[in-house]
Short mmCIF file of C-alpha atoms in Angstrom, two decimals:
data_model
loop_
_atom_site.label_atom_id
_atom_site.label_comp_id
_atom_site.label_asym_id
_atom_site.label_seq_id
_atom_site.Cartn_x
_atom_site.Cartn_y
_atom_site.Cartn_z
CA MET A 28 11.55 -17.05 0.78
CA THR A 29 9.75 -15.86 3.88
CA PRO A 30 11.21 -13.00 5.95
CA GLY A 31 12.25 -15.56 8.55
CA ALA A 32 13.98 -17.71 5.94
CA ARG A 33 15.93 -14.69 4.73
CA VAL A 34 17.10 -14.05 8.29
CA ALA A 35 18.16 -17.68 8.61
CA ALA A 36 20.20 -17.39 5.40
CA ALA A 37 21.84 -14.21 6.66
CA ILE A 38 22.76 -15.99 9.91
CA ALA A 39 24.49 -18.76 7.97
CA VAL A 40 26.44 -16.28 5.84
CA LEU A 41 27.42 -14.15 8.85
CA ASP A 42 28.77 -17.19 10.67
CA GLN A 43 31.10 -17.80 7.74
CA VAL A 44 32.17 -14.14 7.61
CA LEU A 45 32.83 -14.08 11.35
CA ASP A 46 34.94 -17.21 10.83
CA GLY A 47 37.14 -15.26 8.39
CA GLN A 48 35.49 -15.78 5.00
CA PRO A 49 35.06 -12.70 2.75
CA ALA A 50 31.45 -11.53 2.70
CA GLU A 51 31.13 -11.50 -1.08
CA GLN A 52 32.53 -15.03 -1.32
CA SER A 53 30.17 -16.30 1.37
CA LEU A 54 27.15 -14.67 -0.25
CA THR A 55 28.07 -16.11 -3.65
CA ARG A 56 28.47 -19.59 -2.18
CA TRP A 57 25.08 -19.32 -0.47
CA ALA A 58 23.35 -18.08 -3.63
CA ARG A 59 24.76 -20.94 -5.72
CA GLY A 60 23.37 -23.44 -3.25
CA ALA A 61 20.02 -21.66 -2.94
CA ARG A 62 18.52 -22.07 -6.40
CA TYR A 63 15.08 -21.47 -4.89
CA ALA A 64 16.04 -17.91 -3.94
CA GLY A 65 14.85 -15.21 -6.35
CA SER A 66 16.61 -11.93 -7.06
CA LYS A 67 14.65 -10.14 -4.33
CA ASP A 68 15.56 -12.86 -1.84
CA ARG A 69 19.26 -12.61 -2.72
CA ALA A 70 19.13 -8.83 -2.42
CA ALA A 71 17.37 -9.03 0.95
CA VAL A 72 19.88 -11.51 2.37
CA ARG A 73 22.73 -9.37 1.11
CA ASP A 74 21.19 -6.29 2.75
CA HIS A 75 20.83 -8.16 6.05
CA VAL A 76 24.47 -9.27 5.97
CA PHE A 77 25.96 -5.92 5.06
CA GLN A 78 23.87 -3.97 7.56
CA ALA A 79 24.84 -6.46 10.27
CA LEU A 80 28.51 -5.92 9.40
CA ARG A 81 28.11 -2.14 9.55
CA CYS A 82 26.71 -2.44 13.07
CA LEU A 83 28.45 -5.61 14.21
CA ARG A 84 29.38 -4.57 17.74
CA SER A 85 26.16 -2.78 18.66
CA TYR A 86 24.01 -5.58 17.24
CA ALA A 87 26.07 -8.17 19.10
CA CYS A 88 25.41 -6.25 22.31
CA LEU A 89 21.67 -6.11 21.64
CA GLY A 90 21.57 -9.78 20.66
CA GLY A 91 23.79 -11.02 23.46
CA ALA A 92 26.35 -12.83 21.27
CA ARG A 93 28.84 -12.12 18.49
CA THR A 94 27.55 -14.95 16.31
CA GLY A 95 25.44 -14.84 13.18
CA ARG A 96 22.38 -15.67 15.25
CA GLY A 97 23.19 -13.23 18.04
CA VAL A 98 23.93 -10.39 15.61
CA MET A 99 20.69 -10.92 13.70
CA ILE A 100 18.71 -11.01 16.95
CA GLY A 101 20.34 -7.67 17.77
CA ALA A 102 19.59 -6.30 14.30
CA ILE A 103 15.90 -7.07 14.71
CA ARG A 104 15.83 -5.55 18.19
CA ALA A 105 17.53 -2.43 16.81
CA GLU A 106 14.48 -1.99 14.57
CA ASP A 107 12.20 -2.15 17.66
CA THR A 108 10.84 -5.50 16.49
CA ASP A 109 10.42 -8.58 18.65
CA PRO A 110 12.79 -11.28 17.29
CA GLU A 111 10.25 -13.95 18.19
CA THR A 112 8.08 -12.80 15.27
CA LEU A 113 10.81 -14.06 12.89
CA PHE A 114 12.57 -16.73 14.98
CA THR A 115 9.70 -19.20 14.75
CA GLY A 116 11.31 -22.33 13.36
CA GLU A 117 8.62 -22.46 10.70
CA VAL A 118 9.13 -22.56 6.90
CA HIS A 119 12.95 -22.43 7.18
CA ALA A 120 12.93 -19.58 9.73
CA PRO A 121 15.51 -19.67 12.54
CA ALA A 122 14.72 -21.80 15.59
CA PRO A 123 12.71 -20.06 18.33
CA LEU A 124 14.64 -18.07 20.91
CA THR A 125 15.83 -19.95 23.93
CA PRO A 126 14.99 -18.65 27.41
CA GLU A 127 18.59 -17.41 27.65
CA GLU A 128 18.33 -15.53 24.36
CA ARG A 129 15.10 -13.85 25.44
CA THR A 130 16.86 -12.21 28.38
CA ALA A 131 20.33 -11.78 26.89
CA GLY A 132 21.47 -8.55 25.31
CA ALA A 133 21.73 -4.94 26.42
CA PRO A 134 22.17 -1.52 24.78
CA PRO A 135 25.80 -0.81 23.83
CA GLU A 136 27.70 1.31 26.32
CA ALA A 137 31.43 1.08 25.54
CA ASP A 138 32.61 3.52 22.88
CA GLY A 139 33.60 0.80 20.41
CA ASP A 140 30.21 -0.86 20.82
CA ARG A 141 28.27 2.41 20.44
CA LEU A 142 30.25 3.57 17.43
CA ASP A 143 30.68 0.15 15.81
CA LEU A 144 34.45 0.48 15.56
CA PRO A 145 37.41 -1.54 16.82
CA ASP A 146 38.69 0.09 19.99
CA TRP A 147 41.97 1.28 18.43
CA LEU A 148 40.05 2.97 15.61
CA VAL A 149 37.93 4.91 18.10
CA THR A 150 41.16 6.62 19.16
CA ALA A 151 42.27 7.16 15.55
CA PHE A 152 38.90 8.67 14.62
CA ARG A 153 39.04 11.10 17.53
CA GLU A 154 42.62 12.10 16.78
CA THR A 155 41.65 12.80 13.17
CA LEU A 156 38.16 14.27 13.46
CA GLY A 157 37.93 15.65 16.97
CA ASN A 158 34.35 16.60 17.84
CA GLU A 159 33.10 15.20 14.53
CA ALA A 160 34.43 11.69 15.18
CA GLU A 161 31.23 10.23 16.61
CA ALA A 162 29.08 11.69 13.85
CA ALA A 163 31.39 10.19 11.23
CA ALA A 164 31.36 6.78 12.92
CA HIS A 165 27.56 6.85 13.10
CA ALA A 166 27.34 7.79 9.42
CA LEU A 167 29.32 4.66 8.57
CA ARG A 168 26.60 2.57 10.22
CA SER A 169 24.09 3.25 7.45
CA ARG A 170 23.91 2.19 3.83
CA ALA A 171 25.57 4.48 1.29
CA PRO A 172 23.41 6.00 -1.45
CA VAL A 173 23.87 4.93 -5.06
CA THR A 174 25.57 7.85 -6.81
CA LEU A 175 25.99 8.38 -10.52
CA ARG A 176 28.29 10.69 -12.46
CA VAL A 177 26.81 12.24 -15.57
CA ASN A 178 29.14 12.43 -18.55
CA ILE A 179 28.46 16.04 -19.45
CA ARG A 180 30.15 15.61 -22.81
CA LEU A 181 27.15 13.51 -23.80
CA LYS A 182 24.21 14.84 -21.75
CA ASN A 183 23.54 17.53 -19.17
CA LEU A 184 22.05 16.59 -15.81
CA SER A 185 18.44 17.29 -16.80
CA GLN A 186 18.76 15.22 -19.96
CA ALA A 187 20.39 12.36 -18.05
CA ILE A 188 17.64 12.42 -15.42
CA GLU A 189 14.97 12.15 -18.13
CA PHE A 190 16.90 9.43 -19.93
CA LEU A 191 17.10 7.41 -16.71
CA LYS A 192 13.45 8.04 -15.92
CA GLU A 193 12.44 6.40 -19.21
CA GLU A 194 14.14 3.24 -17.94
CA GLY A 195 12.45 3.26 -14.55
CA ILE A 196 15.34 4.84 -12.65
CA SER A 197 14.66 7.91 -10.51
CA ALA A 198 17.57 10.22 -9.72
CA HIS A 199 18.11 13.77 -8.54
CA PRO A 200 21.10 16.16 -8.29
CA VAL A 201 23.17 16.34 -5.11
CA ASP A 202 25.33 19.29 -4.04
CA ILE A 203 28.59 17.37 -3.50
CA ALA A 204 29.55 17.71 -7.20
CA PRO A 205 27.92 19.36 -10.24
CA THR A 206 27.92 16.05 -12.13
CA ALA A 207 26.46 13.93 -9.31
CA LEU A 208 23.04 12.28 -9.14
CA ILE A 209 21.61 10.29 -6.24
CA VAL A 210 19.45 7.35 -7.28
CA SER A 211 16.24 7.17 -5.28
CA SER A 212 14.68 4.14 -6.98
CA GLY A 213 15.54 1.60 -9.65
CA ALA A 214 19.20 1.26 -8.67
CA ARG A 215 19.34 -2.41 -9.66
CA ARG A 216 18.39 -1.45 -13.22
CA ILE A 217 21.42 0.77 -13.78
CA ALA A 218 23.88 -1.86 -15.00
CA GLY A 219 21.46 -2.98 -17.71
CA SER A 220 20.30 0.48 -18.72
CA ALA A 221 21.02 2.24 -22.00
CA ALA A 222 22.23 5.27 -20.03
CA TYR A 223 24.98 3.17 -18.50
CA ARG A 224 25.68 1.15 -21.63
CA ASP A 225 26.04 4.31 -23.74
CA GLY A 226 28.37 6.05 -21.27
CA ILE A 227 25.91 8.75 -20.24
CA VAL A 228 26.27 7.80 -16.57
CA GLU A 229 28.85 5.96 -14.51
CA LEU A 230 28.63 4.68 -10.95
CA GLN A 231 30.94 6.90 -8.89
CA ASP A 232 30.80 8.17 -5.32
CA GLY A 233 30.17 11.85 -4.85
CA SER A 234 33.44 12.36 -2.97
CA SER A 235 35.46 11.03 -5.91
CA GLN A 236 33.55 13.31 -8.27
CA ALA A 237 34.14 16.30 -6.02
CA ALA A 238 37.88 15.59 -5.84
CA MET A 239 38.19 15.45 -9.62
CA HIS A 240 36.04 18.55 -10.09
CA ALA A 241 38.50 20.47 -7.92
CA LEU A 242 41.27 19.88 -10.47
CA THR A 243 41.86 22.13 -13.46
CA LEU A 244 43.90 21.24 -16.51
CA ALA A 245 45.34 23.26 -19.35
CA PRO A 246 44.15 22.09 -22.79
CA GLY A 247 46.43 19.41 -24.19
CA SER A 248 47.87 18.37 -20.82
CA ARG A 249 49.44 14.96 -20.43
CA VAL A 250 47.79 13.22 -17.49
CA LEU A 251 48.84 9.97 -15.82
CA ASP A 252 46.48 8.12 -13.48
CA TYR A 253 49.19 6.24 -11.60
CA CYS A 254 46.95 3.96 -9.49
CA ALA A 255 44.14 3.78 -12.00
CA GLY A 256 42.17 0.70 -10.98
CA GLY A 257 38.99 0.85 -13.05
CA GLY A 258 39.86 4.35 -14.23
CA GLY A 259 36.84 6.17 -12.84
CA LYS A 260 38.78 9.28 -11.92
CA THR A 261 40.39 9.47 -15.36
CA LEU A 262 36.97 9.27 -16.98
CA ALA A 263 35.62 11.96 -14.64
CA LEU A 264 38.44 14.30 -15.68
CA ALA A 265 38.09 13.40 -19.36
CA ALA A 266 34.43 14.41 -19.31
CA ARG A 267 35.49 17.98 -18.54
CA HIS A 268 38.92 18.43 -20.10
CA ASP A 269 40.71 17.86 -23.40
CA ALA A 270 43.98 16.10 -22.61
CA THR A 271 46.14 13.10 -23.40
CA TRP A 272 45.26 10.36 -20.94
CA PHE A 273 47.47 7.59 -19.59
CA ALA A 274 46.62 4.97 -16.96
CA HIS A 275 48.80 2.61 -14.94
CA ASP A 276 48.19 0.18 -12.11
CA ALA A 277 50.55 -2.10 -10.22
CA GLU A 278 48.01 -4.86 -10.91
CA PRO A 279 47.13 -4.40 -14.60
CA ALA A 280 44.13 -6.73 -14.35
CA ARG A 281 42.34 -4.00 -12.43
CA MET A 282 42.30 -1.92 -15.62
CA LYS A 283 40.73 -4.59 -17.84
CA ASP A 284 37.38 -2.77 -17.98
CA LEU A 285 38.88 0.64 -18.62
CA PRO A 286 39.22 0.45 -22.44
CA PRO A 287 35.52 -0.37 -23.04
CA ARG A 288 34.42 2.15 -20.41
CA ALA A 289 36.58 4.83 -22.05
CA ALA A 290 35.14 3.94 -25.45
CA ARG A 291 31.59 4.33 -24.09
CA ALA A 292 32.56 7.67 -22.58
CA GLY A 293 34.05 8.89 -25.87
CA CYS A 294 37.68 9.25 -24.77
CA ASP A 295 40.97 7.52 -25.49
CA VAL A 296 43.15 6.24 -22.63
CA THR A 297 46.56 4.63 -23.14
CA LEU A 298 47.31 1.85 -20.66
CA LEU A 299 50.92 1.74 -19.47
CA SER A 300 52.87 -1.06 -17.85
CA ALA A 301 55.55 -0.28 -15.29
CA ALA A 302 58.15 -0.58 -18.05
CA ASP A 303 56.27 1.93 -20.20
CA LEU A 304 56.02 4.74 -17.64
CA ALA A 305 59.45 6.32 -18.08
CA GLY A 306 59.25 6.15 -21.86
CA HIS A 307 56.15 8.34 -21.88
CA ALA A 308 57.33 10.72 -19.12
CA THR A 309 57.08 13.45 -18.19
CA TYR A 310 53.46 14.29 -17.35
CA ASP A 311 51.78 17.59 -16.56
CA LEU A 312 49.68 15.95 -13.87
CA VAL A 313 50.15 12.63 -12.08
CA LEU A 314 47.20 11.42 -10.04
CA CYS A 315 47.88 9.00 -7.17
CA ASP A 316 44.67 7.50 -5.81
CA VAL A 317 46.69 5.29 -3.51
CA PRO A 318 45.79 1.98 -1.83
CA CYS A 319 44.44 2.83 1.61
CA SER A 320 42.32 1.61 4.50
CA GLY A 321 39.19 2.64 2.63
CA SER A 322 37.77 3.97 5.89
CA GLY A 323 35.67 6.50 4.00
CA THR A 324 33.97 3.67 2.08
CA TRP A 325 33.07 1.37 4.96
CA ARG A 326 29.37 1.89 4.35
CA ARG A 327 29.86 -0.08 1.11
CA ALA A 328 32.54 -2.48 2.40
CA PRO A 329 31.84 -2.72 6.14
CA GLU A 330 33.78 -5.89 6.83
CA ALA A 331 36.99 -3.96 6.03
CA LYS A 332 36.82 -2.04 9.30
CA TRP A 333 36.87 -5.29 11.26
CA ARG A 334 39.76 -6.67 9.19
CA LEU A 335 41.98 -3.58 9.49
CA ALA A 336 44.70 -3.84 12.13
CA PRO A 337 47.26 -1.25 13.26
CA GLY A 338 50.04 -3.23 11.57
CA ARG A 339 48.21 -3.21 8.26
CA LEU A 340 47.65 0.53 8.52
CA SER A 341 51.39 1.00 9.01
CA GLU A 342 52.07 -1.10 5.91
CA LEU A 343 49.64 1.02 3.91
CA THR A 344 51.14 4.34 4.98
CA LYS A 345 54.61 3.10 4.02
CA LEU A 346 53.33 1.99 0.62
CA GLN A 347 51.61 5.35 0.09
CA THR A 348 54.88 7.19 0.72
CA GLU A 349 56.73 4.91 -1.70
CA ILE A 350 54.13 5.53 -4.40
CA LEU A 351 54.35 9.27 -3.96
CA GLU A 352 58.13 9.17 -4.28
CA ARG A 353 57.98 7.12 -7.47
CA ALA A 354 55.19 9.21 -8.99
CA ALA A 355 56.88 12.52 -8.19
CA ALA A 356 59.78 11.57 -10.47
CA LEU A 357 57.34 11.38 -13.40
CA VAL A 358 55.97 14.91 -13.05
CA ARG A 359 57.41 17.57 -15.32
CA PRO A 360 59.05 20.59 -13.64
CA GLY A 361 56.25 22.89 -12.63
CA GLY A 362 53.68 20.12 -13.04
CA THR A 363 51.20 18.80 -10.48
CA LEU A 364 51.26 15.73 -8.24
CA VAL A 365 47.77 14.88 -6.89
CA TYR A 366 47.31 12.59 -3.89
CA THR A 367 43.92 11.14 -2.98
CA THR A 368 42.63 8.42 -0.67
CA CYS A 369 39.29 6.93 0.33
CA SER A 370 40.35 7.31 3.96
CA ILE A 371 39.40 9.73 6.69
CA LEU A 372 42.42 8.86 8.86
CA ARG A 373 45.09 11.50 9.45
CA ALA A 374 47.91 8.98 9.05
CA GLU A 375 46.88 8.46 5.43
CA ASN A 376 46.17 12.09 4.59
CA GLU A 377 47.46 15.16 6.43
CA GLU A 378 50.56 13.37 7.66
CA LYS A 379 51.66 12.90 4.04
CA THR A 380 52.21 16.64 3.51
#
C-alpha cells in the first residue's frame, strides 16, 4: 500500500468509529477485507487510527471537520505536511482536497480542543490535577511506550536485556520500577519471542509494576487478587514474594490466560469463583484493581475518553465502592486491603478514602 492508500484506509475506519463502532472491531473488519495489505500496512493504518483518536478534537479543528477525512487532513497538517501530497486520488489515495477543504481548518483554541478532552473532563482534570492538568492531558495525546516486566525469579534485568537482544528486541531499564524495561525497537516480535514464551518477560505498564513493587508481604501470606483480569499484578507480586496466590474475577473468562501465564512464570495460582471466595477466606492481603474509567491508559485506548460520560463515571464509582465493601469482608483482622485503579480522576481515587 502507498502512504496515500494507508490514509484512505484510516479514513474509512475512522468513519466507522465516529459512527459508534469499536476501533478494534472496525480495524479487524477492514483487515479481513484487505487481503492485499501486509503486516506493515496493517500496523500503519492502525497507528493512523489510534493517533487520530488520541487527538480527535485538535485534528478535527485543523482539518475543518469531525469526519474521518477531516480528522486525517488535520493529522497531516499537525505534522507540518501539506495534505495535498497524500490526497491525490491516485493508486487508492484519498480524493484531492476540494477548494473548501484547502481553506477550512484552524488551530484549536477552546480548552477541550487544545487538550483533546471532552469539555466536562477538562473540568475533572483540573479539579484532580490542578496546575498539572494540561501537562497530563497533553501526555495522553502521544503513543504509550511498550513496557516489559522482567520476572526476576528467572533472570535479572541485564540477562533479560541480552536475551531479548538475541531475538532482535532492544530494551533498556526505566526508573518507574526496578523490574521495568522500555522497548525501543522490535516490539512486534515480543509475543513470538522465547523470552515471552518462557516467562522471562511480561507486557505490563510501568505504573502497574510500580504499584505492586510498593507492596510488601510476609512469607507464606495468603493473597487474593479480587479483580484479577489477566492476573498481571498477581504475577508481578509472585515474582518477588513467596505466598499462596488466589485470583477471582466477576467475569471468569477474563482469567482464561492466567493458568498458562502463571505456569510460564513458575508460580501456582488458584482460580476462585464467587462461590469459592468465602470458603478460602480469610486472606492476609486482598488486592482490588477495580473497573474504572481507565483515564490513565487513554494513550493505549484513546477512544475510551470519547465514550466516557458523566453518568458512566457515576456508575463506576458506585461499583468501586461496592467492590471495596465486599472485599473488605474477606481480609483477616490486621490484614491489608489494597485499592488500585488505572484512573487519574479524584472521584475514583482520593474520594474513596
